[in-house]
mmCIF file of C-alpha atoms in Angstrom:
data_model
loop_
_atom_site.group_PDB
_atom_site.id
_atom_site.type_symbol
_atom_site.label_atom_id
_atom_site.label_comp_id
_atom_site.label_asym_id
_atom_site.label_seq_id
_atom_site.Cartn_x
_atom_site.Cartn_y
_atom_site.Cartn_z
ATOM 1 C CA MET A 1180 -15.066 -5.567 -27.423
ATOM 2 C CA SER A 1181 -15.785 -2.001 -26.912
ATOM 3 C CA PRO A 1182 -17.332 0.903 -28.869
ATOM 4 C CA LEU A 1183 -14.884 2.898 -31.148
ATOM 5 C CA SER A 1184 -12.693 5.150 -29.209
ATOM 6 C CA SER A 1185 -13.309 3.482 -26.017
ATOM 7 C CA GLY A 1186 -9.604 2.195 -25.970
ATOM 8 C CA THR A 1187 -9.949 -0.619 -28.257
ATOM 9 C CA SER A 1188 -6.491 -0.270 -29.798
ATOM 10 C CA LEU A 1189 -4.980 -0.289 -26.360
ATOM 11 C CA LEU A 1190 -7.020 -2.781 -24.819
ATOM 12 C CA GLN A 1191 -6.382 -5.327 -27.586
ATOM 13 C CA GLU A 1192 -2.507 -4.936 -27.121
ATOM 14 C CA VAL A 1193 -2.644 -5.414 -23.409
ATOM 15 C CA VAL A 1194 -5.056 -8.428 -23.909
ATOM 16 C CA TYR A 1195 -2.744 -10.036 -26.300
ATOM 17 C CA LEU A 1196 0.180 -9.552 -23.989
ATOM 18 C CA VAL A 1197 -1.392 -10.890 -21.089
ATOM 19 C CA SER A 1198 -2.889 -13.939 -23.006
ATOM 20 C CA GLN A 1199 0.088 -14.716 -25.013
ATOM 21 C CA GLY A 1200 2.796 -13.559 -22.680
ATOM 22 C CA VAL A 1201 4.673 -11.696 -25.488
ATOM 23 C CA ASP A 1202 7.243 -9.175 -24.725
ATOM 24 C CA PRO A 1203 5.905 -5.563 -25.238
ATOM 25 C CA ASP A 1204 8.859 -4.845 -27.899
ATOM 26 C CA GLU A 1205 7.757 -7.815 -29.966
ATOM 27 C CA ILE A 1206 4.081 -6.425 -29.974
ATOM 28 C CA GLY A 1207 5.549 -3.003 -31.212
ATOM 29 C CA LEU A 1208 7.028 -5.007 -34.351
ATOM 30 C CA MET A 1209 3.880 -6.939 -35.375
ATOM 31 C CA ASN A 1210 0.691 -5.671 -36.897
ATOM 32 C CA ILE A 1211 -1.678 -6.352 -34.038
ATOM 33 C CA ASP A 1212 -4.896 -5.938 -35.940
ATOM 34 C CA GLU A 1213 -3.793 -9.137 -37.949
ATOM 35 C CA GLN A 1214 -3.767 -11.094 -34.747
ATOM 36 C CA LEU A 1215 -7.130 -9.711 -33.575
ATOM 37 C CA PRO A 1216 -9.404 -9.540 -36.599
ATOM 38 C CA VAL A 1217 -12.746 -7.409 -36.344
ATOM 39 C CA LEU A 1218 -15.959 -9.636 -36.246
ATOM 40 C CA GLU A 1219 -18.147 -7.203 -38.496
ATOM 41 C CA TYR A 1220 -15.631 -6.217 -40.900
ATOM 42 C CA PRO A 1221 -15.328 -7.626 -44.633
ATOM 43 C CA GLN A 1222 -11.831 -8.215 -44.252
ATOM 44 C CA PRO A 1223 -10.601 -10.848 -43.319
ATOM 45 C CA GLY A 1224 -14.369 -12.217 -43.439
ATOM 46 C CA LEU A 1225 -16.182 -14.521 -41.236
ATOM 47 C CA ASP A 1226 -14.924 -17.831 -43.220
ATOM 48 C CA ILE A 1227 -11.370 -17.135 -42.304
ATOM 49 C CA ILE A 1228 -12.207 -16.110 -38.551
ATOM 50 C CA GLN A 1229 -14.062 -19.314 -38.236
ATOM 51 C CA GLU A 1230 -11.008 -21.246 -39.446
ATOM 52 C CA LEU A 1231 -8.721 -19.690 -36.657
ATOM 53 C CA THR A 1232 -7.560 -22.027 -34.199
ATOM 54 C CA SER A 1233 -8.751 -21.794 -30.304
ATOM 55 C CA PRO A 1234 -8.393 -19.774 -28.504
ATOM 56 C CA ARG A 1235 -9.239 -17.205 -30.789
ATOM 57 C CA LEU A 1236 -8.875 -13.390 -30.267
ATOM 58 C CA ILE A 1237 -11.444 -11.370 -31.958
ATOM 59 C CA LYS A 1238 -12.613 -7.717 -31.755
ATOM 60 C CA SER A 1239 -16.013 -6.250 -32.167
ATOM 61 C CA HIS A 1240 -17.625 -2.886 -31.742
ATOM 62 C CA LEU A 1241 -21.201 -4.406 -32.170
ATOM 63 C CA PRO A 1242 -23.928 -3.915 -29.501
ATOM 64 C CA TYR A 1243 -24.484 -7.043 -27.282
ATOM 65 C CA ARG A 1244 -27.614 -7.941 -28.808
ATOM 66 C CA PHE A 1245 -26.146 -8.386 -32.262
ATOM 67 C CA LEU A 1246 -23.291 -10.542 -31.184
ATOM 68 C CA PRO A 1247 -23.275 -14.338 -32.222
ATOM 69 C CA THR A 1248 -25.535 -16.739 -29.881
ATOM 70 C CA ALA A 1249 -22.388 -18.620 -28.604
ATOM 71 C CA LEU A 1250 -21.500 -15.456 -26.844
ATOM 72 C CA HIS A 1251 -24.945 -14.938 -25.338
ATOM 73 C CA ASN A 1252 -24.921 -18.698 -24.340
ATOM 74 C CA GLY A 1253 -21.840 -18.303 -22.461
ATOM 75 C CA GLU A 1254 -19.613 -20.552 -24.772
ATOM 76 C CA SER A 1255 -17.081 -17.705 -25.534
ATOM 77 C CA LYS A 1256 -15.620 -14.998 -23.130
ATOM 78 C CA MET A 1257 -16.277 -11.388 -23.746
ATOM 79 C CA ILE A 1258 -14.030 -8.296 -22.488
ATOM 80 C CA TYR A 1259 -15.892 -5.011 -22.763
ATOM 81 C CA MET A 1260 -14.151 -1.827 -22.223
ATOM 82 C CA ALA A 1261 -16.006 1.432 -21.525
ATOM 83 C CA ARG A 1262 -14.955 4.941 -21.567
ATOM 84 C CA ASN A 1263 -16.275 8.254 -20.061
ATOM 85 C CA PRO A 1264 -18.297 9.601 -22.718
ATOM 86 C CA LYS A 1265 -16.963 13.026 -22.816
ATOM 87 C CA ASP A 1266 -13.354 11.784 -23.659
ATOM 88 C CA LEU A 1267 -14.789 9.041 -25.801
ATOM 89 C CA VAL A 1268 -16.794 11.707 -28.037
ATOM 90 C CA VAL A 1269 -13.656 13.602 -28.454
ATOM 91 C CA SER A 1270 -11.508 10.836 -29.506
ATOM 92 C CA TYR A 1271 -14.018 9.501 -31.796
ATOM 93 C CA TYR A 1272 -14.299 12.842 -33.409
ATOM 94 C CA GLN A 1273 -10.353 13.095 -33.909
ATOM 95 C CA PHE A 1274 -10.785 9.227 -35.311
ATOM 96 C CA HIS A 1275 -13.469 10.442 -37.849
ATOM 97 C CA ARG A 1276 -11.394 13.353 -38.981
ATOM 98 C CA SER A 1277 -8.048 11.303 -39.391
ATOM 99 C CA LEU A 1278 -9.448 8.515 -41.681
ATOM 100 C CA ARG A 1279 -9.755 9.452 -45.494
ATOM 101 C CA THR A 1280 -12.653 6.966 -45.826
ATOM 102 C CA MET A 1281 -14.820 8.774 -43.341
ATOM 103 C CA SER A 1282 -13.307 12.378 -44.177
ATOM 104 C CA TYR A 1283 -15.523 14.051 -41.447
ATOM 105 C CA ARG A 1284 -15.387 17.721 -42.056
ATOM 106 C CA GLY A 1285 -18.052 19.105 -39.609
ATOM 107 C CA THR A 1286 -17.263 20.850 -36.256
ATOM 108 C CA PHE A 1287 -16.812 19.151 -33.240
ATOM 109 C CA GLN A 1288 -19.785 20.710 -31.941
ATOM 110 C CA GLU A 1289 -22.043 19.215 -34.779
ATOM 111 C CA PHE A 1290 -20.459 15.866 -34.153
ATOM 112 C CA CYS A 1291 -21.220 16.045 -30.474
ATOM 113 C CA ARG A 1292 -24.868 16.816 -31.056
ATOM 114 C CA ARG A 1293 -25.005 13.776 -33.261
ATOM 115 C CA PHE A 1294 -23.490 11.543 -30.641
ATOM 116 C CA MET A 1295 -25.832 12.900 -27.933
ATOM 117 C CA ASN A 1296 -28.794 12.200 -30.537
ATOM 118 C CA ASP A 1297 -27.634 8.620 -31.375
ATOM 119 C CA LYS A 1298 -26.795 9.392 -35.003
ATOM 120 C CA LEU A 1299 -23.253 7.918 -35.262
ATOM 121 C CA GLY A 1300 -22.116 4.569 -36.462
ATOM 122 C CA TYR A 1301 -22.997 1.524 -34.291
ATOM 123 C CA GLY A 1302 -26.164 3.414 -32.784
ATOM 124 C CA SER A 1303 -26.629 4.672 -29.313
ATOM 125 C CA TRP A 1304 -23.515 4.764 -27.140
ATOM 126 C CA PHE A 1305 -25.744 5.145 -24.178
ATOM 127 C CA GLU A 1306 -27.640 1.913 -24.950
ATOM 128 C CA HIS A 1307 -24.469 0.057 -25.853
ATOM 129 C CA VAL A 1308 -22.737 0.670 -22.750
ATOM 130 C CA GLN A 1309 -25.695 0.065 -20.613
ATOM 131 C CA GLU A 1310 -26.744 -3.134 -22.237
ATOM 132 C CA PHE A 1311 -23.370 -4.521 -21.787
ATOM 133 C CA TRP A 1312 -23.263 -3.226 -18.031
ATOM 134 C CA GLU A 1313 -26.466 -5.212 -17.404
ATOM 135 C CA HIS A 1314 -24.442 -8.365 -18.386
ATOM 136 C CA ARG A 1315 -21.386 -7.638 -16.277
ATOM 137 C CA MET A 1316 -22.304 -10.184 -13.661
ATOM 138 C CA ASP A 1317 -22.414 -12.887 -16.427
ATOM 139 C CA SER A 1318 -19.576 -15.562 -15.849
ATOM 140 C CA ASN A 1319 -18.167 -15.080 -19.513
ATOM 141 C CA VAL A 1320 -18.111 -11.303 -19.351
ATOM 142 C CA LEU A 1321 -15.470 -8.904 -18.025
ATOM 143 C CA PHE A 1322 -16.634 -5.176 -17.872
ATOM 144 C CA LEU A 1323 -13.655 -2.892 -17.653
ATOM 145 C CA LYS A 1324 -13.258 1.000 -17.516
ATOM 146 C CA TYR A 1325 -10.557 2.736 -19.690
ATOM 147 C CA GLU A 1326 -9.652 5.056 -16.811
ATOM 148 C CA ASP A 1327 -8.464 2.207 -14.921
ATOM 149 C CA ILE A 1328 -5.768 1.706 -17.294
ATOM 150 C CA TYR A 1329 -4.266 4.863 -15.801
ATOM 151 C CA LYS A 1330 -5.850 4.518 -12.281
ATOM 152 C CA ASP A 1331 -5.216 1.098 -11.410
ATOM 153 C CA LEU A 1332 -3.220 -0.883 -14.081
ATOM 154 C CA ALA A 1333 -2.022 -3.579 -11.721
ATOM 155 C CA THR A 1334 -5.670 -4.565 -10.761
ATOM 156 C CA LEU A 1335 -6.908 -4.319 -14.364
ATOM 157 C CA VAL A 1336 -3.981 -6.671 -15.298
ATOM 158 C CA GLU A 1337 -4.758 -9.036 -12.479
ATOM 159 C CA GLN A 1338 -8.389 -9.187 -13.604
ATOM 160 C CA LEU A 1339 -7.494 -9.898 -17.099
ATOM 161 C CA ALA A 1340 -5.307 -12.675 -16.197
ATOM 162 C CA ARG A 1341 -7.751 -14.390 -14.019
ATOM 163 C CA PHE A 1342 -10.435 -13.981 -16.534
ATOM 164 C CA LEU A 1343 -8.299 -15.398 -19.332
ATOM 165 C CA GLY A 1344 -7.276 -18.264 -17.281
ATOM 166 C CA VAL A 1345 -3.419 -17.333 -17.056
ATOM 167 C CA SER A 1346 -1.835 -18.423 -14.148
ATOM 168 C CA CYS A 1347 1.025 -16.595 -12.643
ATOM 169 C CA ASP A 1348 2.491 -15.825 -9.209
ATOM 170 C CA LYS A 1349 3.103 -12.629 -7.501
ATOM 171 C CA ALA A 1350 6.376 -12.090 -9.254
ATOM 172 C CA GLN A 1351 5.094 -12.990 -12.816
ATOM 173 C CA LEU A 1352 2.112 -10.679 -12.279
ATOM 174 C CA GLU A 1353 4.359 -7.838 -11.256
ATOM 175 C CA THR A 1354 6.563 -8.494 -14.400
ATOM 176 C CA MET A 1355 3.285 -8.480 -16.443
ATOM 177 C CA VAL A 1356 2.161 -5.291 -15.274
ATOM 178 C CA GLU A 1357 5.459 -3.568 -16.079
ATOM 179 C CA ALA A 1358 5.260 -5.057 -19.463
ATOM 180 C CA CYS A 1359 1.858 -3.638 -19.984
ATOM 181 C CA HIS A 1360 2.889 -0.146 -18.606
ATOM 182 C CA GLN A 1361 5.661 -0.196 -21.120
ATOM 183 C CA LEU A 1362 3.214 -1.159 -23.622
ATOM 184 C CA ILE A 1363 0.944 1.736 -22.753
ATOM 185 C CA GLU A 1364 4.038 4.004 -22.914
ATOM 186 C CA GLN A 1365 4.816 2.901 -26.449
ATOM 187 C CA CYS A 1366 1.091 3.315 -27.485
ATOM 188 C CA SER A 1367 0.951 6.754 -26.025
ATOM 189 C CA ASN A 1368 3.878 8.089 -27.666
ATOM 190 C CA SER A 1369 3.025 6.665 -31.048
ATOM 191 C CA GLU A 1370 0.983 8.074 -34.093
ATOM 192 C CA ALA A 1371 -1.631 5.488 -33.814
ATOM 193 C CA LEU A 1372 -2.501 6.422 -30.187
ATOM 194 C CA SER A 1373 -1.247 10.023 -29.543
ATOM 195 C CA ILE A 1374 -1.346 11.158 -25.750
ATOM 196 C CA CYS A 1375 -3.836 13.754 -26.645
ATOM 197 C CA ARG A 1376 -6.242 10.887 -27.720
ATOM 198 C CA GLY A 1377 -5.231 8.580 -24.729
ATOM 199 C CA ARG A 1378 -5.301 10.630 -21.752
ATOM 200 C CA VAL A 1379 -8.193 10.975 -19.266
ATOM 201 C CA GLY A 1380 -9.850 14.269 -19.176
ATOM 202 C CA LEU A 1381 -9.012 15.338 -22.593
ATOM 203 C CA TRP A 1382 -12.712 16.655 -23.142
ATOM 204 C CA LYS A 1383 -11.762 19.753 -20.895
ATOM 205 C CA ASP A 1384 -9.552 21.395 -23.669
ATOM 206 C CA VAL A 1385 -12.510 21.052 -26.198
ATOM 207 C CA PHE A 1386 -15.750 21.322 -24.516
ATOM 208 C CA THR A 1387 -17.285 24.950 -23.993
ATOM 209 C CA VAL A 1388 -19.329 25.755 -20.883
ATOM 210 C CA SER A 1389 -22.537 25.349 -22.781
ATOM 211 C CA MET A 1390 -21.627 22.013 -24.586
ATOM 212 C CA ASN A 1391 -20.515 20.615 -21.378
ATOM 213 C CA GLU A 1392 -24.087 21.777 -19.610
ATOM 214 C CA LYS A 1393 -26.150 20.140 -22.503
ATOM 215 C CA PHE A 1394 -24.057 17.076 -22.511
ATOM 216 C CA ASP A 1395 -24.636 16.688 -18.652
ATOM 217 C CA THR A 1396 -28.413 17.162 -19.360
ATOM 218 C CA VAL A 1397 -28.539 14.272 -22.025
ATOM 219 C CA TYR A 1398 -26.387 12.145 -20.072
ATOM 220 C CA LYS A 1399 -28.549 12.368 -16.993
ATOM 221 C CA GLN A 1400 -31.719 11.804 -19.134
ATOM 222 C CA LYS A 1401 -30.208 8.829 -20.787
ATOM 223 C CA MET A 1402 -28.231 7.207 -17.901
ATOM 224 C CA GLY A 1403 -29.918 8.643 -14.926
ATOM 225 C CA LYS A 1404 -31.510 5.042 -14.003
ATOM 226 C CA SER A 1405 -28.106 3.263 -14.437
ATOM 227 C CA ASP A 1406 -25.718 2.727 -11.413
ATOM 228 C CA LEU A 1407 -22.939 2.773 -13.892
ATOM 229 C CA ASN A 1408 -20.605 5.618 -13.074
ATOM 230 C CA PHE A 1409 -17.582 7.093 -14.744
ATOM 231 C CA GLU A 1410 -14.582 9.315 -13.793
ATOM 232 C CA PHE A 1411 -14.146 12.266 -16.119
ATOM 233 C CA SER A 1412 -10.823 13.207 -14.722
ATOM 234 C CA LEU A 1413 -7.734 11.771 -12.630
#
């Protein structure tokens, strides 16, 4: 689970690979979205999702408070991925521009202003990420950061394997990390997740000096009391 453009597409493929032990080339040939249905989407619908056999892999962008009670009670596991908000808003803007159903034609400046004012889908990103951060120590919650995919993939994969109950020795873990690295390379070079949308620090190519100053002010106002920190470049 993660907000849109926080690395959901990449995370779901890595999670599927780690949990299922699938070869990255096999994932490239399948429709991964069919393997991880979205909880809040009308298709395939809750009835079909409930019929899936355990362990089920389900994706969601919902805030913590709106998730099923079973998740709050610790009956199911949650993997949450957060991304630094400057890269996120650029990726989110590109996502809106690319979809015919959304057909967003405003400027990035307008879109960024809406983001800072909590006027986009799924509500406030600032509340969304802080709410999950407050539950990061829950035994059924794994809080990850998108930047660690590129900074420390081995540790991230090890965390995922341990959290998902996947037993592996050092050699198997190294093989799994290499497979995930290969998968990330494939994703970065595909149309679905171009290197422009995927890399860390892409905001520097889009933000003006004044936009960056305004964003920093809003960020400090809304996140100043939180001990959650992000890396905005690597």
